[in-house]
XYZ file of C-alpha atoms in Angstrom:
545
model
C 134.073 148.635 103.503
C 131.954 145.880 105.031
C 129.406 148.290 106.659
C 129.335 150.509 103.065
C 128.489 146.926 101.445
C 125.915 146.083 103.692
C 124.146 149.576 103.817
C 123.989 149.218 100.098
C 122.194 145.943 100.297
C 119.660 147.008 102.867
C 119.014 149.865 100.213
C 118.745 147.797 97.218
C 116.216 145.680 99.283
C 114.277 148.355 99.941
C 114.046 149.237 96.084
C 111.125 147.632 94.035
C 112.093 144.223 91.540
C 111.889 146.566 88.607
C 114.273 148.883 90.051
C 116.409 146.233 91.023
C 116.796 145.029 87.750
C 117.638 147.707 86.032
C 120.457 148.664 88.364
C 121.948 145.289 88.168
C 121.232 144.659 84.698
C 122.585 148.220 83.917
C 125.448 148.105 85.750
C 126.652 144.668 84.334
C 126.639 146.175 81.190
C 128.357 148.730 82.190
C 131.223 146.266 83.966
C 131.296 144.254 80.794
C 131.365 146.900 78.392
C 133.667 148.952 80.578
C 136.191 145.816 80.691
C 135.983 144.985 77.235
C 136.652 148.503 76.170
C 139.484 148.989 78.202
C 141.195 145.701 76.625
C 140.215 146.603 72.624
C 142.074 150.366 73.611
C 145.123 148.236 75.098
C 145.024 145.859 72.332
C 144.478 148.756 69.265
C 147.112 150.746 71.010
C 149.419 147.998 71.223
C 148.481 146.696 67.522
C 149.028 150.749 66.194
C 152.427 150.691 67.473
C 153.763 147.633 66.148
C 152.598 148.411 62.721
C 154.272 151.442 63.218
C 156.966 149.870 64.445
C 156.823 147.391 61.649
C 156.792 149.915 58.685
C 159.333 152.161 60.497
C 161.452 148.918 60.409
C 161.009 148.504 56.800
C 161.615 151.873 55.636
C 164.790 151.946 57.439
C 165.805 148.547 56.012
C 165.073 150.005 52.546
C 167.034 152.612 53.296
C 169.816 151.277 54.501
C 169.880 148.987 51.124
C 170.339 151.990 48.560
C 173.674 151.807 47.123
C 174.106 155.390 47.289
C 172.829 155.808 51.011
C 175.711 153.182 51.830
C 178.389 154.829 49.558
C 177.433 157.751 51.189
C 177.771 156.661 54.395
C 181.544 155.077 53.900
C 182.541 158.448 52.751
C 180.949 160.074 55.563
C 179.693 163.116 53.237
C 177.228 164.525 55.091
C 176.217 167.170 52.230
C 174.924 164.216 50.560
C 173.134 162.230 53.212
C 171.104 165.029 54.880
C 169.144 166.048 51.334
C 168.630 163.141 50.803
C 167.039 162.140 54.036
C 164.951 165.119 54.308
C 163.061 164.125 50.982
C 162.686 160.364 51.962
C 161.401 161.378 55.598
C 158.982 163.519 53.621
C 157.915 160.718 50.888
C 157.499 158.217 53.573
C 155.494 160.846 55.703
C 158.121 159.885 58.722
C 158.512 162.082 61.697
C 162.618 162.013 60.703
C 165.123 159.993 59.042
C 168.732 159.828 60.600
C 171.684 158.659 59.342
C 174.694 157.416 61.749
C 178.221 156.407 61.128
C 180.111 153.146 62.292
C 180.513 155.143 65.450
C 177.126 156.399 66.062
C 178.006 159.877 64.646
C 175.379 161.220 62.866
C 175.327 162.378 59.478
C 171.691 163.252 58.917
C 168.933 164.610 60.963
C 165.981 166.789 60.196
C 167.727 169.145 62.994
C 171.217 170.671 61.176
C 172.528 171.276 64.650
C 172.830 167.424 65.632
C 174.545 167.075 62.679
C 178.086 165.293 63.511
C 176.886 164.989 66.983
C 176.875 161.187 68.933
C 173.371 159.572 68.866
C 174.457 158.094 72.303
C 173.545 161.917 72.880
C 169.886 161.444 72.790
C 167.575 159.441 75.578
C 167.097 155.903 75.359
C 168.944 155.599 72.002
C 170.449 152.256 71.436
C 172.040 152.548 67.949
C 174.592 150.508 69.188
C 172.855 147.378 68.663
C 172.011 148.082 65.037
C 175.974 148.369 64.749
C 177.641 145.686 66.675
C 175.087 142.672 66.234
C 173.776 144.145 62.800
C 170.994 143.460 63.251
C 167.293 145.479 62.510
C 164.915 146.367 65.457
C 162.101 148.152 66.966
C 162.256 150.541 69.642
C 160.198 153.117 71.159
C 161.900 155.436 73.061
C 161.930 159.433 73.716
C 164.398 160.810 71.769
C 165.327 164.699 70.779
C 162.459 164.638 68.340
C 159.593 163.590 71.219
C 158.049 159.829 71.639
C 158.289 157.838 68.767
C 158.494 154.364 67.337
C 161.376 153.523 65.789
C 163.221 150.920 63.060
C 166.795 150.981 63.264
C 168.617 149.055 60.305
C 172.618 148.851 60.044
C 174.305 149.712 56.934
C 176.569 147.511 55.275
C 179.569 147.863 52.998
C 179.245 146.626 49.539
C 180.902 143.182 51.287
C 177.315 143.020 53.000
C 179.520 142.094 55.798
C 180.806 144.682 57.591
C 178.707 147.454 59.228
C 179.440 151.104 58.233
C 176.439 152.501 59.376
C 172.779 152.550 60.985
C 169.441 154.163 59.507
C 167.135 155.331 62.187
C 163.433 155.949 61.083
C 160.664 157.091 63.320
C 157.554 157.809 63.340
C 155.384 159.988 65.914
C 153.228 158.736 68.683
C 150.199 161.526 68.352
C 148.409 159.693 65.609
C 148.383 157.232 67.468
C 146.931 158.792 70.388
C 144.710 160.509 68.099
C 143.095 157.448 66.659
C 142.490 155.483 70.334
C 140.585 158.979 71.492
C 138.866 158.388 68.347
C 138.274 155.086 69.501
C 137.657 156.006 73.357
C 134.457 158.339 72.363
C 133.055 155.757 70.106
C 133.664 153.436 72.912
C 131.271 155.707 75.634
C 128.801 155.747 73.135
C 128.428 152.002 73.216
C 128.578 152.003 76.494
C 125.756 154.562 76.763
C 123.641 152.202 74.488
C 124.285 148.919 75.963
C 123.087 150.650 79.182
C 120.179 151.918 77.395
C 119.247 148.200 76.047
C 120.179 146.822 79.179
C 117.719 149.046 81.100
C 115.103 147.934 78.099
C 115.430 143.886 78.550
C 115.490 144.849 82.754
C 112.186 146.578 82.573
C 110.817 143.797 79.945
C 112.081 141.067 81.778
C 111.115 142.181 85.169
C 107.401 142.952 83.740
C 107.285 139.139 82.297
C 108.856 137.597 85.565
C 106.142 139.701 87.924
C 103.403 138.392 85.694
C 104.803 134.840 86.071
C 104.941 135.418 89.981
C 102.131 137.422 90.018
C 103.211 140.500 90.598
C 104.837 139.937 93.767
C 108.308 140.957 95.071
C 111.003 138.830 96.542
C 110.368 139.609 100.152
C 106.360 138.915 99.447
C 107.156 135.582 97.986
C 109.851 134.650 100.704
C 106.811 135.640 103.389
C 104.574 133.594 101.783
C 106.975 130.469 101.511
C 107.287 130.558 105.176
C 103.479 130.994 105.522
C 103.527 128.466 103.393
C 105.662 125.789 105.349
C 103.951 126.997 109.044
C 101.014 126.540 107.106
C 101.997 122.569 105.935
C 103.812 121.852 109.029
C 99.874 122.918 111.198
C 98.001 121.201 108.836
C 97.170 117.444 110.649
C 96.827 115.695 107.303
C 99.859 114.450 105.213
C 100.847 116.288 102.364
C 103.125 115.684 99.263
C 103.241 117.335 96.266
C 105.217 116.430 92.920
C 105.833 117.733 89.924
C 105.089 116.773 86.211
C 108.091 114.488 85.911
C 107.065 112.614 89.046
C 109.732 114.438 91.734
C 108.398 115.486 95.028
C 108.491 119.337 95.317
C 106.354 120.099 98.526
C 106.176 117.538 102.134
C 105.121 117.816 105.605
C 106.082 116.336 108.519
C 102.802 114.818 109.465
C 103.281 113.093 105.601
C 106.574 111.197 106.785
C 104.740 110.499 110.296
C 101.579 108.964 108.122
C 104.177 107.032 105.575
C 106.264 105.593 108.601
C 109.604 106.675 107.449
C 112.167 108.085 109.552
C 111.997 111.769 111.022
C 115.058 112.540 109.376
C 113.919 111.394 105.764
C 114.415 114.189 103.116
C 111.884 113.547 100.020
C 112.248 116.677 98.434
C 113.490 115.965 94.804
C 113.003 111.948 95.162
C 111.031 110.642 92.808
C 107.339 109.452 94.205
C 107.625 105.856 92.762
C 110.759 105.794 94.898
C 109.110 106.509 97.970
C 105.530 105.036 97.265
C 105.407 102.744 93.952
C 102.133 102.356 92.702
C 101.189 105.736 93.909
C 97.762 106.559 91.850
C 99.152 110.019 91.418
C 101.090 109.569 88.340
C 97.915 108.778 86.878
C 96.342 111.945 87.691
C 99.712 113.632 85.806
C 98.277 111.700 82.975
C 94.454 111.930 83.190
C 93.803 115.191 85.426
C 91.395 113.520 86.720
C 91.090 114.108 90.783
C 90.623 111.732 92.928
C 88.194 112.896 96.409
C 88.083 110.394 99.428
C 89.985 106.964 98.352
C 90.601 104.461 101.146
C 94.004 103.253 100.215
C 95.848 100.699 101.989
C 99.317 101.222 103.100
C 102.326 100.884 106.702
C 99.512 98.170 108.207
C 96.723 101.630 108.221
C 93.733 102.600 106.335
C 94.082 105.826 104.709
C 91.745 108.103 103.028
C 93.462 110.027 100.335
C 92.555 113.208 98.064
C 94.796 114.106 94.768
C 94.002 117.112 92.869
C 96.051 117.748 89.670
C 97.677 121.038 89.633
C 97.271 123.250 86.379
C 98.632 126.157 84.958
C 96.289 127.101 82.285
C 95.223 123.981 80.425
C 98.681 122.182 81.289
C 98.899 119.627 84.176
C 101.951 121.140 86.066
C 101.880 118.418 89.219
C 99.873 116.654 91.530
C 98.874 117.723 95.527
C 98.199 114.422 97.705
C 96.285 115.078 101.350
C 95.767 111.717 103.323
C 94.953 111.374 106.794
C 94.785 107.810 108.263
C 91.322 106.589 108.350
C 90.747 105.224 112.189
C 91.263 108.893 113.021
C 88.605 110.420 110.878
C 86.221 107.233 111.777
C 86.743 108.110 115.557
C 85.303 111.859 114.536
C 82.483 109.927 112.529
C 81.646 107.764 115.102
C 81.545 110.413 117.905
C 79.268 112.641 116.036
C 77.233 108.899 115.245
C 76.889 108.336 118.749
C 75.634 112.028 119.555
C 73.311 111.927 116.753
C 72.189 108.635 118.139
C 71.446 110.172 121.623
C 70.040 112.962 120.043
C 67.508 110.902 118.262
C 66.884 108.688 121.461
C 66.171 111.939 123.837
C 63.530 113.354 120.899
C 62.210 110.061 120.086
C 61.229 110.059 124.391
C 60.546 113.817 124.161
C 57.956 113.604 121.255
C 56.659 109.827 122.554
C 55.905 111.262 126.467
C 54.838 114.410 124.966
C 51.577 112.762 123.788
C 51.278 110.557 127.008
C 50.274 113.599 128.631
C 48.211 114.578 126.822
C 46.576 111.603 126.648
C 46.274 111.673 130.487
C 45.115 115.172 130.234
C 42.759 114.016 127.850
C 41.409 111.292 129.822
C 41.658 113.504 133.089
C 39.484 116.167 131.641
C 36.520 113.316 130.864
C 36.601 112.789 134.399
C 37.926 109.214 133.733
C 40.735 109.060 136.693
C 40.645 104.932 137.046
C 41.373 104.864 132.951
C 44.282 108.056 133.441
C 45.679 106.045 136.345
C 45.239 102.896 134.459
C 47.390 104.161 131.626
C 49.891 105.366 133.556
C 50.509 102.066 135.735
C 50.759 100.363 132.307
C 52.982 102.941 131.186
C 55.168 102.982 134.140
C 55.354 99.322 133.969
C 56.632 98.544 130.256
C 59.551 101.002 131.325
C 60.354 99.084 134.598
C 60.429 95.968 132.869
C 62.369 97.046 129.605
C 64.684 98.922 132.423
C 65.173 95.899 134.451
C 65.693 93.477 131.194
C 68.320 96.082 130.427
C 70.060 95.998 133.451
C 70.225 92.276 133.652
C 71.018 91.752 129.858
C 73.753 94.757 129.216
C 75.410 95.890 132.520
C 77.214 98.091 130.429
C 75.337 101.804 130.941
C 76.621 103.039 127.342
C 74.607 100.015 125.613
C 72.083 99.897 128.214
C 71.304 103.440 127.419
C 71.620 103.092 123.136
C 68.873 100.538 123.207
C 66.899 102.294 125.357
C 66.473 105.167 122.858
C 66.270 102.583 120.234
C 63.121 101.211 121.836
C 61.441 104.868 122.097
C 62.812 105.312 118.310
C 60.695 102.387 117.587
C 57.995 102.927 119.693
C 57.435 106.669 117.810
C 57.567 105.310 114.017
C 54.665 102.940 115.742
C 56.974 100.103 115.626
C 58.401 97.738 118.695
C 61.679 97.200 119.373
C 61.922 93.685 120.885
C 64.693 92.844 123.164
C 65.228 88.688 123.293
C 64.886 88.080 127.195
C 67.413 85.206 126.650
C 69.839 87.651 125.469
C 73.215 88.274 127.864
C 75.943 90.577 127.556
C 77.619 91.013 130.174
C 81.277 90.448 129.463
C 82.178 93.115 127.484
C 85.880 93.877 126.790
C 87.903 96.146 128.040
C 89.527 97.308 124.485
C 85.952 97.425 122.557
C 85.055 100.939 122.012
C 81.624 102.023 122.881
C 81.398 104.589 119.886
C 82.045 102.133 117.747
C 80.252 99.333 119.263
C 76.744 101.681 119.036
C 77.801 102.951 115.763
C 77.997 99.557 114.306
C 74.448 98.147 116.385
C 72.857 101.954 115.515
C 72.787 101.231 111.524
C 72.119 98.016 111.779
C 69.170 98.613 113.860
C 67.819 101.809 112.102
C 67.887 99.748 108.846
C 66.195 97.424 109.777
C 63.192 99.916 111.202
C 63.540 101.296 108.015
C 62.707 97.995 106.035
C 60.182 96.995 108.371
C 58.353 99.901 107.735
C 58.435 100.472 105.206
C 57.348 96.858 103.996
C 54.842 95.741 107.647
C 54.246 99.360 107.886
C 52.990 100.053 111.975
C 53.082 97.220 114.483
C 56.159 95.720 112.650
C 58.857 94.798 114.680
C 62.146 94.144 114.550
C 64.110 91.907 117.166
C 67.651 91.718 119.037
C 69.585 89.100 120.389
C 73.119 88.972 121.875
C 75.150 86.536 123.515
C 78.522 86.605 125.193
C 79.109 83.199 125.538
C 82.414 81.353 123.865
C 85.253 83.696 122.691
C 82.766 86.055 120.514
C 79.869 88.179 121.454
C 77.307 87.945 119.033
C 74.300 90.539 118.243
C 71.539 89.442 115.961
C 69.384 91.964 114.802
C 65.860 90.635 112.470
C 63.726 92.708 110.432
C 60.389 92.193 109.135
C 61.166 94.009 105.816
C 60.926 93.135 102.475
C 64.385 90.727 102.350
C 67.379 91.122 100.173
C 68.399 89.376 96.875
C 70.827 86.865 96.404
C 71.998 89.925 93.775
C 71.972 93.028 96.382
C 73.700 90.422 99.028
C 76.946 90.687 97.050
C 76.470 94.725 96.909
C 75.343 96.306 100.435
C 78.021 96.690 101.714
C 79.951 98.593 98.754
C 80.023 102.618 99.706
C 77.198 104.076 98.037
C 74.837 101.319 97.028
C 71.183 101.230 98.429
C 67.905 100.118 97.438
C 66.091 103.326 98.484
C 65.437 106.224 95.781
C 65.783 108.708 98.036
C 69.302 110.601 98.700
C 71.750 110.202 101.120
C 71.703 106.753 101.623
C 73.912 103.917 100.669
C 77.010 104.426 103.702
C 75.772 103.342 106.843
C 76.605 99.437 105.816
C 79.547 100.816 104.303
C 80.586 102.235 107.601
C 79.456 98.931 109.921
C 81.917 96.800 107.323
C 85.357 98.949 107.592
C 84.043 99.630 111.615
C 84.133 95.461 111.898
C 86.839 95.126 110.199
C 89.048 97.584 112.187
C 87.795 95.556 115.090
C 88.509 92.057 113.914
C 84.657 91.329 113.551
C 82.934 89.844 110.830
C 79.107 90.562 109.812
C 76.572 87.601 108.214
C 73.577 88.161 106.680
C 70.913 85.710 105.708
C 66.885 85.022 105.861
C 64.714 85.822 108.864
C 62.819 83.445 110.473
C 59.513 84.948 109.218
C 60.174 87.505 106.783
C 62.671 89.987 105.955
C 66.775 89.990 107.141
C 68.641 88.869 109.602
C 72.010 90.286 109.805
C 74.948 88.622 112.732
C 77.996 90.679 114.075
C 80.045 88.584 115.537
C 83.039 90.637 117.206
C 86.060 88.817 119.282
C 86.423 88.656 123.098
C 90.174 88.981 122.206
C 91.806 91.228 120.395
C 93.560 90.157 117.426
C 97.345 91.284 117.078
């Protein structure tokens, strides 16, 4: 039985939704119609016989109640009874009307030759109640006439106490059966129909549902659920999605990692102001308005969040939440800063020794060798000394080699890159990162070539100073640019805002703040000793808890 249940399964599974459907939606109706029919036969049958029951009852009570049946009946005349009972079982369209004595003898009966014979004689007969408790009754039973239903009522004497007699009236069963095969056929044919309809609202039904699910089976959605949860569970970013009455319907692991709650935390139907109040994303619900790249605050950790309202036509169904905590993306940022800074350093030398030579070509080819050698001892000496400064001032080969290619980016916009011989920085901590360290100096310092020239133009310079001494190292780093307003002060460092017109400006300050202040460092800014800027990272020795 098991193995016939599960081989029908396995078949059904193989069958498409619409299929499906109809089969179950047909068969129900068959069950319930089926079930229901059965019980109105039981229940009509049942209801047929007692209201033949009933009026066999009452005929033989009337019977019994004739004054002439009853004198009849003490007198035991049997020419009398039997005409007489004949005509009544005819007006009363009854299968038979008998007539019985005190003693069950009978003294009428549509069959002459049970005439004065016992009615104990027939099958199930029970006249005997009808005489000794006087009482009328029901009774179906098989008696010498076939199945029937019949009323028994006891004769009395003209006392009305004593009983002479019993009337037994019956009625046949094949009307009966007549009218529930009747009933049976009408029965199939609403069977057939509800089927029919059933089959209808399957194939309706199943068309709407496929359109809502887009036309997918069961097994295609189930596939893509799982592809759907590998697909969450791969994905490094956090994810949570809700619904439009606020309850979480979709979660990753790396969203409970991100949130600091316990690995065994279940959010799915919580409510997102239970497990982050204030979120921003019951807003969207309201607005649909997305939200790309917010640095939210939250478990001690910058994040950087993206919601994205989900719609179903023009209704706002839920809200999808990615978030990723933000040291990890700056330490992607600040790699590809650093490389990009290298990058820059190793053309700025390319394109700055490129015309070097041929300048010493140049000078070769006019046959001036004392100028050619000249230039190149001049040459060679700059680097030397900018080389050994470097190695006195920053130890550190990382630094050493960022300001380096600072000086040749300088040195190619036709700008110098002064290095403060003063300057020491040798005591660099263990837990600074260098990334970061260059990415912070790198904007600085290209912002300030920037201003200086565009506002000196070539032979502007732009100077450096650092310091290690007492518990902060300190860079300084001094344009010759144009200066900023008391106005701008309060708005460089906002993501975004820049005084240039050109695009894709207005982050690198933005970056150096949120770099210092993942760092513990702090960033001053205030007039130059000439012209321009003069902008002070100071960064602790120490790292703060």
């Amino acid at each position: 039985m098991r193995a016939t249940w599960v081989k029908t399964m396995k078949l059904l599974s193989r069958l498409k939704l619409k299929t499906r459907m109809i089969l179950v939606l047909g068969l129900m109706a068959l069950l319930q119609t089926g079930l229901l029919g059965v019980f109105a036969v039981q229940y009509l049958h049942q209801s047929l016989e007692e209201q033949i029951g009933e009026r066999a009852l009452h005929v033989a009570k009337t019977i019994a109640a004739v004054p002439q049946i009853s004198e009849a009946v003490a007198r035991g005349d049997t020419d009398a009874l039997q005409p007489i009972s004949m005509l009544l079982a005819k007006k009363t369209q009854a299968r038979f009307v008998v007539i019985g004595d005190k003693n069950g003898i009978r003294l009428a009966h549509p069959n002459l030759e049970k005439v004065g014979l016992s009615m104990a004689d027939d099958e199930g007969d029970d006249s005997a109640l009808a005489l000794k408790q006087g009482k009328g009754y029901i009774s179906k039973d098989l008696g010498s006439l076939g199945w029937s239903m019949r009323g028994k009522a006891p004769v009395f004497a003209n006392n009305d106490r004593d009983v002479i007699g019993v009337v037994s009236v019956g009625y046949h069963l094949d009307r009966v059966d007549e009218i529930i095969s009747d009933y049976r056929l009408t029965l199939m044919v609403v069977i057939a129909l509800s089927f029919l309809l059933s089959a209808i609202i399957a194939v309706w039904f199943a068309n709407h549902f496929k359109k809502a699910i887009f036309g997918l089976e069961p097994e295609q959605i189930a596939r893509l659920f799982d592809e759907q949860k590998a697909t969450l569970e791969s994905v490094r970013e956090g994810i949570i999605a809700i619904n439009n009455k606020g309850k979480i319907t979709i979660f990753n692991r790396n969203a409970i990692k991100t949130l600091g709650l316990s690995e065994d935390t279940q959010l799915m139907g919580r409510s997102i102001e239970e497990v982050l109040p204030g979120s921003a994303m019951l807003e969207i619900l309201k607005t649909g308005k997305p939200h790309f790249d917010y640095e939210v605050w939250l478990q001690n950790h910058s994040l950087i969040v993206n919601r994205i309202p989900l719609k179903q036509g023009d209704q706002i169904t839920g809200v999808v939440s990615s978030f990723r905590r933000k040291d990890e993306l700056d330490l992607v940022s600040k790699k590809l800063t650093r490389i990009q800074q290298y990058a820059d350093g190793l053309r700025s030398q390319a394109h700055e020794y490129s015309n070097k030579l041929h300048t010493i070509a140049g000078l070769i080819q006019l046959d001036a060798k004392n100028e050619a050698l000249a230039f190149i001892g001049q040459e060679t000496q700059e680097h030397q000394e900018l080389i050994r400064l470097l190695l006195e001032v920053v130890p550190d080969p990382v630094l050493a080699g960022f300001f380096l290619g600072k000086y040749n980016r300088a040195r190619e916009l036709g700008l110098r890159l002064v290095i403060d011989p003063e300057s020491k920085m040798t005591e660099l901590p263990e837990y600074l990162p260098r990334e970061q360290l260059v990415s912070v100096l790198g904007n600085l310092i290209d912002n300030a070539l920037e201003a200086t020239l565009r506002h000196k133009g070539a032979g502007g310079k732009v100077k450096v100073s650092m310091t290690d001494l007492g518990n902060d190292l300190i860079f300084e780093i001094e344009d010759q640019g144009a200066g900023i307003s008391l106005h701008q002060q309060q708005q460089i460092f906002e993501k975004g805002f820049t005084s240039k017109t050109e695009m894709g400006h207005g982050i690198g300050l933005h970056l150096v703040k949120g770099l210092l202040e993942t760092l513990g460092g702090t960033i001053m800014l205030e007039k130059g000793e000439e012209e321009g800027s003069r902008f002070i990272v100071y960064l602790p020795k120490i790292r703060k808890a």
